[in-house]
């Protein structure tokens, strides 16, 4: 089964100001054809370096896509580099020049002489018409592999790939299918998870398994490639099922849905509503909840209570409670949740209070400590968590922990 490599061309994409989004689109299109993308490379505007990168790709993949570097200026080097790597001449094509010139005329513009560079085609290549710009693409076949030279602007590349490349690939490639499952896991670390599930997934090369970890959130990507969709689906399920059995309720979705989306689905299914009261996270929980389309059906709102005075004024937390236990405590976390629920009328309330650091904290509750409170029908609970991490990570971990505890509470309520 053929593999693919994508080469994004342009020195601007080696800076923090520009992101290569074309490769994401191309990967999705190629995967839909059953082609696995095994490498993505970003190369600056250097002929020799780009030629070396293309030679390496041709030695390891059967489908190579280059995006960018087909413009009219001296730093547009993709045509030259491809000719160098393939050992082919660049030939001037009058019909391409005429088409480019005609496009300029339709825009009531005079074509600059430098645009002549875009009318050069590699020997033996097929031109790919560009209905969105001036740079034609190129389709090259040689010794069992194909090289595509596509323009860099995304609206040009997407149109050209759909119209010109996709039909050619469908005719050329053997029928195959890729199917995947993305298990998302909360409540455990990456090393513990891998130790638990490695005996399952290491028995297989197909499906391929990738484990990605963020702040208390782990993604397990299983990808199977087979002759038919049915075979791929059966194979990926064969690996997913025992992994899910080992992880139990730590798995919160198998379709890539986020924790906030899953919790929202549960609230919607129950016909219940939610509010939040946040101190340490400064609105991060509410932001994640409201990032889900349709969240207004179950999320009533939240209160940002960063000081003791605001906890008293907006939530009704008693002054005596704050003095006796401090704002970072189990009693105050519970009182915050009770107050938020009472003031909004929500079925469920989640509260967070803590020390994100690097300053603050006490001997009992050092920086990195936080409390989560949950109030709901017949339920009032709080829990303490502590992480040795920087401020941004503590806040992210607290947000994730709160959403996961809400999910688990809804499961048992």
Short mmCIF file of C-alpha atoms in Angstrom, two decimals:
data_model
loop_
_atom_site.label_atom_id
_atom_site.label_comp_id
_atom_site.label_asym_id
_atom_site.label_seq_id
_atom_site.Cartn_x
_atom_site.Cartn_y
_atom_site.Cartn_z
CA UNK A 1 0.00 0.00 0.00
CA UNK A 2 1.48 3.36 -0.96
CA UNK A 3 2.71 5.89 1.59
CA UNK A 4 2.88 9.63 1.12
CA UNK A 5 5.14 12.51 2.12
CA UNK A 6 4.18 16.18 2.17
CA UNK A 7 6.75 18.93 1.70
CA UNK A 8 5.69 22.48 2.53
CA UNK A 9 7.91 25.03 0.81
CA UNK A 10 8.53 28.55 2.08
CA UNK A 11 10.93 30.25 4.46
CA UNK A 12 7.99 32.14 5.98
CA UNK A 13 6.70 28.88 7.47
CA UNK A 14 9.90 28.55 9.48
CA UNK A 15 8.93 31.68 11.42
CA UNK A 16 6.38 31.98 14.26
CA UNK A 17 4.12 34.16 12.12
CA UNK A 18 3.08 31.54 9.57
CA UNK A 19 1.53 28.09 10.05
CA UNK A 20 1.36 25.34 7.43
CA UNK A 21 -2.32 24.44 7.22
CA UNK A 22 -2.16 22.91 3.73
CA UNK A 23 -0.63 19.71 5.08
CA UNK A 24 -3.64 19.15 7.36
CA UNK A 25 -6.00 19.36 4.40
CA UNK A 26 -3.79 17.13 2.25
CA UNK A 27 -3.46 14.53 5.01
CA UNK A 28 -7.22 14.28 5.32
CA UNK A 29 -7.66 13.90 1.58
CA UNK A 30 -4.94 11.27 1.27
CA UNK A 31 -6.17 9.32 4.30
CA UNK A 32 -9.62 9.19 2.73
CA UNK A 33 -7.98 7.38 -0.20
CA UNK A 34 -6.28 4.93 2.16
CA UNK A 35 -2.87 6.57 1.80
CA UNK A 36 -0.85 6.98 5.00
CA UNK A 37 1.16 10.18 5.35
CA UNK A 38 4.44 9.06 6.88
CA UNK A 39 6.36 12.33 6.90
CA UNK A 40 5.73 16.08 6.71
CA UNK A 41 8.59 18.48 6.12
CA UNK A 42 8.86 22.26 6.00
CA UNK A 43 11.72 23.54 3.83
CA UNK A 44 12.85 27.12 3.25
CA UNK A 45 13.39 28.73 -0.13
CA UNK A 46 16.66 26.96 -0.91
CA UNK A 47 16.99 25.01 -4.18
CA UNK A 48 19.67 22.55 -3.06
CA UNK A 49 18.04 21.81 0.29
CA UNK A 50 14.62 21.35 -1.28
CA UNK A 51 16.06 19.06 -3.98
CA UNK A 52 17.70 16.91 -1.28
CA UNK A 53 14.42 16.72 0.63
CA UNK A 54 12.56 15.63 -2.49
CA UNK A 55 15.16 12.96 -3.28
CA UNK A 56 14.78 11.58 0.25
CA UNK A 57 10.98 11.54 -0.11
CA UNK A 58 11.16 9.66 -3.41
CA UNK A 59 13.27 6.98 -1.74
CA UNK A 60 10.69 6.36 0.99
CA UNK A 61 7.21 7.16 -0.38
CA UNK A 62 5.22 6.60 -3.53
CA UNK A 63 3.12 9.78 -3.35
CA UNK A 64 4.87 13.12 -2.79
CA UNK A 65 3.07 16.44 -2.57
CA UNK A 66 4.92 19.76 -2.57
CA UNK A 67 2.98 22.90 -1.68
CA UNK A 68 4.20 26.42 -2.34
CA UNK A 69 7.10 27.98 -4.18
CA UNK A 70 5.40 28.17 -7.61
CA UNK A 71 5.16 31.96 -7.76
CA UNK A 72 6.96 34.25 -10.22
CA UNK A 73 9.76 35.60 -8.00
CA UNK A 74 13.36 34.47 -7.52
CA UNK A 75 12.60 32.90 -4.14
CA UNK A 76 9.98 30.60 -5.70
CA UNK A 77 12.28 27.63 -6.18
CA UNK A 78 10.02 24.56 -6.27
CA UNK A 79 10.13 24.10 -10.06
CA UNK A 80 13.94 24.42 -10.13
CA UNK A 81 14.44 22.10 -7.17
CA UNK A 82 12.12 19.45 -8.61
CA UNK A 83 13.95 19.57 -11.95
CA UNK A 84 17.25 19.17 -10.08
CA UNK A 85 16.01 16.23 -8.00
CA UNK A 86 14.38 14.44 -10.92
CA UNK A 87 17.11 15.17 -13.45
CA UNK A 88 14.66 16.76 -15.88
CA UNK A 89 14.71 19.93 -17.95
CA UNK A 90 12.37 22.86 -17.42
CA UNK A 91 10.66 23.65 -20.73
CA UNK A 92 8.84 26.84 -21.62
CA UNK A 93 5.20 26.21 -22.62
CA UNK A 94 3.62 28.94 -24.69
CA UNK A 95 0.08 27.77 -23.94
CA UNK A 96 0.70 28.17 -20.19
CA UNK A 97 2.13 31.64 -20.74
CA UNK A 98 -0.91 32.59 -22.82
CA UNK A 99 -3.29 31.31 -20.15
CA UNK A 100 -1.51 33.29 -17.43
CA UNK A 101 -1.53 36.42 -19.57
CA UNK A 102 -5.24 35.96 -20.31
CA UNK A 103 -5.98 35.75 -16.60
CA UNK A 104 -4.26 39.09 -16.02
CA UNK A 105 -6.27 40.63 -18.86
CA UNK A 106 -9.52 39.43 -17.26
CA UNK A 107 -8.46 41.25 -14.10
CA UNK A 108 -7.64 44.39 -16.14
CA UNK A 109 -4.02 44.13 -15.12
CA UNK A 110 -0.78 44.11 -17.08
CA UNK A 111 1.29 40.96 -16.58
CA UNK A 112 4.84 41.57 -15.35
CA UNK A 113 7.66 39.85 -17.22
CA UNK A 114 8.59 37.81 -14.11
CA UNK A 115 5.36 35.83 -14.49
CA UNK A 116 6.99 34.13 -17.47
CA UNK A 117 8.72 31.88 -14.90
CA UNK A 118 5.37 30.26 -14.12
CA UNK A 119 5.05 28.98 -17.70
CA UNK A 120 7.98 26.54 -17.34
CA UNK A 121 7.01 22.89 -17.00
CA UNK A 122 9.18 19.93 -16.04
CA UNK A 123 9.93 17.63 -18.94
CA UNK A 124 7.26 14.91 -19.05
CA UNK A 125 4.97 16.64 -16.50
CA UNK A 126 1.27 17.30 -16.91
CA UNK A 127 0.17 20.87 -16.18
CA UNK A 128 -2.55 21.26 -13.55
CA UNK A 129 -4.78 24.25 -14.35
CA UNK A 130 -5.21 26.80 -11.57
CA UNK A 131 -8.71 28.29 -11.51
CA UNK A 132 -7.92 30.49 -8.49
CA UNK A 133 -4.51 31.96 -9.35
CA UNK A 134 -1.73 32.33 -11.90
CA UNK A 135 0.58 29.45 -10.94
CA UNK A 136 -0.20 26.16 -12.71
CA UNK A 137 0.55 22.99 -10.78
CA UNK A 138 2.43 19.99 -12.13
CA UNK A 139 1.80 16.23 -12.05
CA UNK A 140 4.86 14.01 -12.57
CA UNK A 141 4.96 10.23 -12.70
CA UNK A 142 8.15 8.23 -12.63
CA UNK A 143 9.17 4.66 -11.71
CA UNK A 144 6.06 3.86 -9.72
CA UNK A 145 5.69 7.11 -7.81
CA UNK A 146 3.94 10.40 -8.36
CA UNK A 147 5.07 13.94 -7.50
CA UNK A 148 2.59 16.81 -7.31
CA UNK A 149 3.68 20.44 -7.34
CA UNK A 150 0.84 22.56 -5.95
CA UNK A 151 0.52 26.28 -5.22
CA UNK A 152 0.86 27.55 -1.65
CA UNK A 153 -2.25 29.73 -1.16
CA UNK A 154 -4.79 27.39 0.50
CA UNK A 155 -7.75 28.37 -1.68
CA UNK A 156 -5.69 27.62 -4.80
CA UNK A 157 -4.26 24.36 -3.47
CA UNK A 158 -7.60 22.97 -2.27
CA UNK A 159 -9.35 23.69 -5.55
CA UNK A 160 -6.52 22.25 -7.64
CA UNK A 161 -6.21 19.11 -5.53
CA UNK A 162 -9.96 18.42 -5.65
CA UNK A 163 -10.34 19.06 -9.37
CA UNK A 164 -7.07 17.75 -10.79
CA UNK A 165 -5.22 15.50 -8.34
CA UNK A 166 -7.98 13.56 -6.64
CA UNK A 167 -9.39 12.00 -9.84
CA UNK A 168 -5.89 11.04 -10.99
CA UNK A 169 -5.08 9.43 -7.63
CA UNK A 170 -8.37 7.53 -7.55
CA UNK A 171 -7.59 6.02 -10.96
CA UNK A 172 -4.02 5.19 -10.03
CA UNK A 173 -4.17 3.88 -6.46
CA UNK A 174 -5.23 0.40 -5.38
CA UNK A 175 -8.42 0.34 -3.35
CA UNK A 176 -7.69 0.56 0.36
CA UNK A 177 -9.20 2.09 3.47
CA UNK A 178 -8.01 3.73 6.66
CA UNK A 179 -10.19 3.66 9.75
CA UNK A 180 -9.32 5.15 13.10
CA UNK A 181 -10.56 5.44 16.66
CA UNK A 182 -9.45 8.20 19.03
CA UNK A 183 -9.86 7.22 22.67
CA UNK A 184 -9.62 10.17 25.05
CA UNK A 185 -8.64 9.47 28.64
CA UNK A 186 -8.70 11.57 31.81
CA UNK A 187 -7.52 10.97 35.34
CA UNK A 188 -4.18 9.22 34.85
CA UNK A 189 -0.65 9.95 33.67
CA UNK A 190 0.87 8.96 30.35
CA UNK A 191 3.44 6.55 31.81
CA UNK A 192 0.86 4.74 33.94
CA UNK A 193 -1.48 4.47 30.98
CA UNK A 194 1.20 3.12 28.66
CA UNK A 195 2.32 0.53 31.20
CA UNK A 196 -1.26 -0.68 31.47
CA UNK A 197 -2.18 -0.89 27.77
CA UNK A 198 1.17 -1.59 26.08
CA UNK A 199 0.70 -5.40 26.29
CA UNK A 200 -2.35 -4.95 24.05
CA UNK A 201 -1.24 -2.54 21.35
CA UNK A 202 2.39 -3.68 21.00
CA UNK A 203 1.15 -6.97 19.54
CA UNK A 204 0.03 -5.09 16.43
CA UNK A 205 1.84 -3.16 13.73
CA UNK A 206 -1.50 -2.61 12.03
CA UNK A 207 -3.33 -0.81 13.58
CA UNK A 208 -0.66 1.74 14.40
CA UNK A 209 -0.96 3.26 17.86
CA UNK A 210 -0.02 6.83 18.83
CA UNK A 211 -0.32 8.22 22.36
CA UNK A 212 -0.51 12.00 22.85
CA UNK A 213 -0.55 13.64 26.27
CA UNK A 214 -1.57 17.12 27.43
CA UNK A 215 -2.60 18.51 30.83
CA UNK A 216 -4.21 15.45 32.45
CA UNK A 217 -5.69 14.50 29.08
CA UNK A 218 -4.43 11.63 26.93
CA UNK A 219 -5.37 10.70 23.39
CA UNK A 220 -4.88 7.17 22.08
CA UNK A 221 -5.02 7.14 18.27
CA UNK A 222 -5.55 3.73 16.64
CA UNK A 223 -5.28 3.65 12.83
CA UNK A 224 -5.84 0.55 10.73
CA UNK A 225 -5.17 0.34 6.99
CA UNK A 226 -6.72 -2.55 5.04
CA UNK A 227 -8.10 -3.46 1.63
CA UNK A 228 -11.68 -2.69 2.68
CA UNK A 229 -13.36 -0.39 5.17
CA UNK A 230 -14.96 -3.40 6.88
CA UNK A 231 -11.59 -5.05 7.49
CA UNK A 232 -10.10 -1.82 8.83
CA UNK A 233 -13.05 -1.20 11.14
CA UNK A 234 -12.89 -4.74 12.51
CA UNK A 235 -9.15 -4.53 13.11
CA UNK A 236 -9.24 -1.18 14.89
CA UNK A 237 -12.08 -2.42 17.11
CA UNK A 238 -10.08 -5.56 17.91
CA UNK A 239 -7.46 -3.37 19.57
CA UNK A 240 -9.76 -0.69 21.02
CA UNK A 241 -12.03 -3.06 22.97
CA UNK A 242 -9.41 -4.57 25.34
CA UNK A 243 -7.84 -1.14 25.86
CA UNK A 244 -11.22 0.27 26.90
CA UNK A 245 -11.77 -2.67 29.25
CA UNK A 246 -8.43 -1.99 30.96
CA UNK A 247 -9.03 1.75 31.31
CA UNK A 248 -12.67 1.59 32.37
CA UNK A 249 -14.39 4.90 33.07
CA UNK A 250 -11.18 6.82 32.51
CA UNK A 251 -12.08 6.67 28.81
CA UNK A 252 -14.49 9.54 28.25
CA UNK A 253 -14.86 9.40 24.45
CA UNK A 254 -13.92 7.25 21.48
CA UNK A 255 -14.74 9.72 18.72
CA UNK A 256 -12.31 12.47 19.71
CA UNK A 257 -14.97 14.49 21.55
CA UNK A 258 -13.55 16.80 24.22
CA UNK A 259 -14.29 16.45 27.90
CA UNK A 260 -16.45 19.58 27.89
CA UNK A 261 -18.45 18.23 24.95
CA UNK A 262 -19.00 14.88 26.67
CA UNK A 263 -20.13 16.52 29.92
CA UNK A 264 -22.44 18.74 27.87
CA UNK A 265 -23.99 15.73 26.13
CA UNK A 266 -24.68 14.16 29.52
CA UNK A 267 -26.35 17.29 30.86
CA UNK A 268 -28.42 17.64 27.70
CA UNK A 269 -29.53 14.01 27.86
CA UNK A 270 -30.59 14.49 31.50
CA UNK A 271 -32.34 17.78 30.81
CA UNK A 272 -30.23 19.48 33.51
CA UNK A 273 -28.31 22.73 33.73
CA UNK A 274 -24.90 23.83 34.98
CA UNK A 275 -23.21 26.92 36.39
CA UNK A 276 -19.65 27.56 37.58
CA UNK A 277 -17.94 29.66 40.22
CA UNK A 278 -14.26 30.18 39.45
CA UNK A 279 -11.37 31.72 41.33
CA UNK A 280 -8.06 30.02 40.46
CA UNK A 281 -9.04 29.29 36.86
CA UNK A 282 -10.29 32.79 36.09
CA UNK A 283 -13.06 31.69 33.72
CA UNK A 284 -11.21 28.88 31.95
CA UNK A 285 -13.87 26.29 32.80
CA UNK A 286 -16.66 28.52 31.47
CA UNK A 287 -14.62 29.21 28.35
CA UNK A 288 -14.23 25.51 27.60
CA UNK A 289 -17.90 24.78 28.26
CA UNK A 290 -19.09 27.61 26.01
CA UNK A 291 -16.70 26.60 23.22
CA UNK A 292 -19.11 23.73 22.49
CA UNK A 293 -21.84 24.65 19.99
CA UNK A 294 -25.27 24.51 21.62
CA UNK A 295 -23.94 24.83 25.18
CA UNK A 296 -26.52 27.54 25.92
CA UNK A 297 -29.08 24.73 26.20
CA UNK A 298 -27.53 23.55 29.47
CA UNK A 299 -25.01 26.16 30.64
CA UNK A 300 -26.56 29.08 32.53
CA UNK A 301 -23.41 31.06 33.26
CA UNK A 302 -20.68 31.58 35.80
CA UNK A 303 -19.20 33.88 38.39
CA UNK A 304 -15.59 34.99 38.49
CA UNK A 305 -14.82 35.49 42.18
CA UNK A 306 -11.12 36.15 42.46
CA UNK A 307 -11.13 37.86 45.87
CA UNK A 308 -12.66 37.02 49.25
CA UNK A 309 -14.92 40.06 48.95
CA UNK A 310 -16.38 38.83 45.66
CA UNK A 311 -16.91 35.35 47.10
CA UNK A 312 -18.95 36.97 49.88
CA UNK A 313 -20.82 39.44 47.68
CA UNK A 314 -21.68 37.29 44.66
CA UNK A 315 -21.89 33.82 46.20
CA UNK A 316 -22.85 34.52 49.80
CA UNK A 317 -19.83 32.73 51.27
CA UNK A 318 -19.79 33.64 54.96
CA UNK A 319 -17.00 35.87 56.18
CA UNK A 320 -16.46 33.65 59.22
CA UNK A 321 -15.88 30.65 56.94
CA UNK A 322 -13.23 32.53 54.97
CA UNK A 323 -11.48 33.69 58.13
CA UNK A 324 -11.49 30.27 59.79
CA UNK A 325 -10.55 28.10 56.81
CA UNK A 326 -9.17 30.59 54.21
CA UNK A 327 -10.51 30.85 50.67
CA UNK A 328 -8.48 27.81 49.59
CA UNK A 329 -10.24 25.10 51.56
CA UNK A 330 -12.83 22.38 51.28
CA UNK A 331 -15.56 24.27 53.20
CA UNK A 332 -15.20 27.33 50.99
CA UNK A 333 -15.20 25.26 47.78
CA UNK A 334 -18.47 23.69 48.91
CA UNK A 335 -19.94 27.05 49.90
CA UNK A 336 -19.00 28.52 46.51
CA UNK A 337 -20.80 25.70 44.69
CA UNK A 338 -23.88 26.01 46.93
CA UNK A 339 -23.97 29.78 46.43
CA UNK A 340 -23.63 29.57 42.65
CA UNK A 341 -26.36 26.97 42.42
CA UNK A 342 -28.72 28.98 44.62
CA UNK A 343 -28.20 32.21 42.69
CA UNK A 344 -28.57 30.74 39.20
CA UNK A 345 -31.08 27.97 39.78
CA UNK A 346 -28.85 25.49 37.98
CA UNK A 347 -29.17 21.79 38.70
CA UNK A 348 -25.38 21.52 39.05
CA UNK A 349 -22.65 23.90 40.15
CA UNK A 350 -18.88 23.45 39.94
CA UNK A 351 -16.49 25.65 41.92
CA UNK A 352 -12.70 26.06 41.91
CA UNK A 353 -10.43 27.84 44.38
CA UNK A 354 -6.70 27.50 44.91
CA UNK A 355 -3.16 28.80 44.60
CA UNK A 356 -1.91 28.72 41.01
CA UNK A 357 1.53 30.04 42.03
CA UNK A 358 4.31 30.78 41.85
CA UNK A 359 3.52 32.99 44.86
CA UNK A 360 1.01 32.42 47.59
CA UNK A 361 0.15 29.22 49.35
CA UNK A 362 0.52 28.05 52.93
CA UNK A 363 2.34 25.23 54.62
CA UNK A 364 -0.83 23.17 54.51
CA UNK A 365 -1.79 24.22 50.99
CA UNK A 366 1.33 25.20 49.01
CA UNK A 367 1.26 26.76 45.55
CA UNK A 368 -0.23 24.27 43.11
CA UNK A 369 -3.02 23.25 45.49
CA UNK A 370 -6.66 23.68 44.54
CA UNK A 371 -10.10 22.53 45.65
CA UNK A 372 -13.04 21.60 43.43
CA UNK A 373 -16.58 21.74 44.77
CA UNK A 374 -19.67 20.18 43.23
CA UNK A 375 -23.26 20.79 44.28
CA UNK A 376 -26.20 19.03 42.69
CA UNK A 377 -29.41 17.13 43.45
CA UNK A 378 -28.63 15.42 46.76
CA UNK A 379 -24.86 15.92 46.28
CA UNK A 380 -22.40 18.32 47.92
CA UNK A 381 -18.75 17.33 47.68
CA UNK A 382 -15.28 18.83 47.48
CA UNK A 383 -11.87 17.41 46.76
CA UNK A 384 -8.31 18.61 47.10
CA UNK A 385 -5.65 18.23 44.39
CA UNK A 386 -2.05 19.38 44.29
CA UNK A 387 0.42 19.58 41.40
CA UNK A 388 4.05 20.66 41.26
CA UNK A 389 3.81 22.67 38.06
CA UNK A 390 4.01 26.21 36.74
CA UNK A 391 1.09 28.61 36.96
CA UNK A 392 -0.30 27.99 33.47
CA UNK A 393 -0.16 24.22 33.86
CA UNK A 394 -1.77 24.25 37.33
CA UNK A 395 -4.69 26.26 35.94
CA UNK A 396 -5.03 23.90 32.96
CA UNK A 397 -4.89 20.84 35.23
CA UNK A 398 -7.51 22.34 37.55
CA UNK A 399 -9.83 23.03 34.61
CA UNK A 400 -9.47 19.49 33.30
CA UNK A 401 -9.93 17.95 36.75
CA UNK A 402 -13.12 19.93 37.35
CA UNK A 403 -14.67 18.87 34.05
CA UNK A 404 -13.69 15.24 34.60
CA UNK A 405 -15.10 15.20 38.12
CA UNK A 406 -18.35 16.69 36.80
CA UNK A 407 -18.51 13.89 34.21
CA UNK A 408 -17.87 11.19 36.81
CA UNK A 409 -20.42 12.69 39.19
CA UNK A 410 -23.06 12.73 36.48
CA UNK A 411 -22.29 9.08 35.71
CA UNK A 412 -23.09 7.99 39.28
CA UNK A 413 -25.83 10.49 40.15
#
